[in-house]
């Protein structure tokens, strides 16, 4: 699946949120209750270290203490999954104090999607404005032409319209054919939309 | 007796060229000439059909039929079993099966086939006719384009379409041994259903991801912008700092509108400016959404689930699942969600996924050209829609099963499962929510609930039912008002007014200023000790020491909580009122999120009350043994979850799928029992107060031809009371071999029926079959263009060609291939209960009524629906039909 590769190679930023709640009371062997299951860390990425969220107990002191001690309970999730030993050779608990949350995002994807969305909306708006403002004018002219034409035909009743001759004309014809087909399709679509509008906005038989 | 069906059938397969495996044919012998009429009835599927076979063989090789003298005076009906040659691999197995079941009736058949080696199709006399002697054969469609399709606002004939598909399948299976290419084609045909739902799942996941990202970006545009990277929403802009939804202060990269205009972030001026920008953006988004919908795809408005339900029950709404609807619904949905209107994107997501399903099904002719088969894909797509909307794949499958689908065989269940899985996987890999989970509000609870709490849970369920009913009644009243008053003429203006009111009411309240799903998340989640910005979490913190462990715990609600409750109550009232006016506006709008929100507000408030009660009286007998001193026992977030489920249940009347969606949505598997209790209570209360859920109510309001299989028909009318024509009207019929093209065209011009029974003759109205108006029109038009010598005086023949008609006049027009030879018939004394059941279970489009074997009338689905409405004392003329 290509978007997975895309995700892996693009700049996924790893945000890690650490909640150190009982730094003040820190005794490494006392696991606080709501800090279960820590850590999911991708070491390749730059971990963002966040100073612990303030608890109601004097957040300032808390921050400064974290800065000061610079020991294990410091809320750094980087490498937290690696086994660590304390001074006397005991295996320390993995990230006992912190709650690390792994969050990944794909900035490129967001960028691309948002730009596509903007594009689509602006194209739709432009087309809508075109249909509202210019199309009636154009259609009027085309219709007038068309009517004149049929009138002429009526006058010259029975005679077929002069056949276009020459290669250039043929080429023009084929191009006109494509245009005609497109025009035909849009006309058909417009008719359908008009029909839908009639159902919903005028007669109100549907989707009330 | 030779009884080697394997051998026999293979032998015949070698010489045969008709791929119809087995059918029953009715030979009519009258006035000296013999005509044979093929039938689509398949002995494999209709074992009973063959039981009427006669055993006395007469060995007439020319006719290959067994003749039974009929008692009736004017003609003899011969009933012949035929196992057509062809389809060796397929047919041999079941021929074998038939033999092993020792069905002695079959022996005549095999005896005849093995001894005379007469290809069955010769029974029809005309070699040209043989290949297409069967109604609905795929080859037959190549010459008349459009046969088997339906007009706009028509119901489909499930039986006919499924029979067509079976024919097509047999043809492919038979062709499979011809060449490697055909083998590949057969393999492709076999897996195309899975392939199609795979594509649908992938596309649905992508579209949903785009909508999620786009909508979250646009919603935050109301508040400000990220100047360094304008494509980021607030959360992404302040990454990785987790922002509280309440304060905007501590993120320097995100600029609010007053800041961009050079003002301070806080202060009265800034407040007014943000208020202004908030409403301006909301109005802009809403106006854009409403006008895009109006301009390009009016079908994109609303939630779409009532219509999808109707479509899945076998109704055709052309363009409802088209490309433009898909595009406009996706874009409009993003815009209307961002406008801060009280609507969700879940219902429309089902519609979007169904559009994707429809578009992809056109890549596979098996599904694209067969409306009944297409509905299998649409069911799977609906499941994928819920799967991506909530990130709840199993819930999606169950939703499709419980709420939307009409015809849901196991095969469709598995496909839906697969489709939902793929869609959820794709969405998950896009990580639109910026976390590991593909669900909107993932909360992790590990607190147990205690038995006593079932009482408040059931209370929440009752409240949910009440709120749901109030919502349905009020919303329906408003929609009816909109439908029949002048208000309906101003769809865009209506949207703008509602947006303006929503903006004005919602901005001052911090709970309603944020997005609805943020608020739901907030209400669902538990207060952590570190959460100080959230007024809902203004609890007294206490340092609790329990033996060696000590921790900070939230304990008693503080003043902030009470203040928040007042704000939440206000929010609840506003949201309820606004949701009533919003649902049904001409923008894409769903109601899952609003009802979840209302329920979670209610639940949270109740939860806080219970929590307070439990904290104050921890030693009351209710809590004995459950309470640890000083600790909080009750989780208000859980109550919010249960309340949300209850209200959604009250609005939509879902049960199983709702519970599954809720626990998938929140990850709280441990709370299934509370959720179930609440959902059940809510459904009971809701059903007691008002019969219909919101979707059914909207179906009834719009008069869609939806024959609800939940309701019972409890009246004692008979088929004769319902059938058309009524007394002293004449039944318009076509005779099988005596009407000219002109006669038929006059009939088509003068009457507006969608189908005509074909009878033997006007005098003796013995039924031959049923032909659809559309097919008749197409076939006559096609014949006039392509076949030489067809004039108005040509006889229209529904029999196979016979010698009698070939002598004089213009060549006859043979239309046997468009004739449905197996119309479902009932007698006039059949109770309507049975007829309604047949319509529901078989998905009929019409049934013919006979009396003493003669054709008496027709009952169409429209007649049934009108009759049901009439019996329920409703206006029968509201049924939408063409």
CSV table of N, CA and C in Angstrom, one decimal, chain B residues 176 208 213 387 410 542 646 769 817 863:
chain,number,residue,atom,x,y,z
B,176,UNK,N,-16.9,-21.6,-19.7
B,176,UNK,CA,-15.6,-21.7,-19.1
B,176,UNK,C,-14.7,-22.7,-19.7
B,208,UNK,N,-13.2,9.4,3.1
B,208,UNK,CA,-13.5,9.8,4.5
B,208,UNK,C,-12.3,10.5,5.1
B,213,UNK,N,-9.9,15.4,7.4
B,213,UNK,CA,-8.9,16.4,7.4
B,213,UNK,C,-9.4,17.7,7.0
B,387,UNK,N,-18.4,2.4,8.9
B,387,UNK,CA,-17.0,2.0,9.3
B,387,UNK,C,-16.0,3.2,9.3
B,410,UNK,N,-26.1,-14.0,3.5
B,410,UNK,CA,-24.8,-14.1,4.2
B,410,UNK,C,-23.6,-13.7,3.4
B,542,UNK,N,-6.9,15.7,45.8
B,542,UNK,CA,-6.4,15.3,47.1
B,542,UNK,C,-5.3,14.3,47.0
B,646,UNK,N,-28.0,6.1,24.5
B,646,UNK,CA,-29.5,6.0,24.7
B,646,UNK,C,-30.2,7.0,23.8
B,769,UNK,N,-48.1,-14.7,-19.5
B,769,UNK,CA,-46.9,-14.1,-18.9
B,769,UNK,C,-47.2,-12.7,-18.6
B,817,UNK,N,-38.9,-12.9,-26.1
B,817,UNK,CA,-37.7,-12.8,-25.2
B,817,UNK,C,-37.9,-11.8,-24.2
B,863,UNK,N,-50.0,-0.5,-5.3
B,863,UNK,CA,-51.3,-0.8,-4.7
B,863,UNK,C,-51.1,-1.3,-3.3
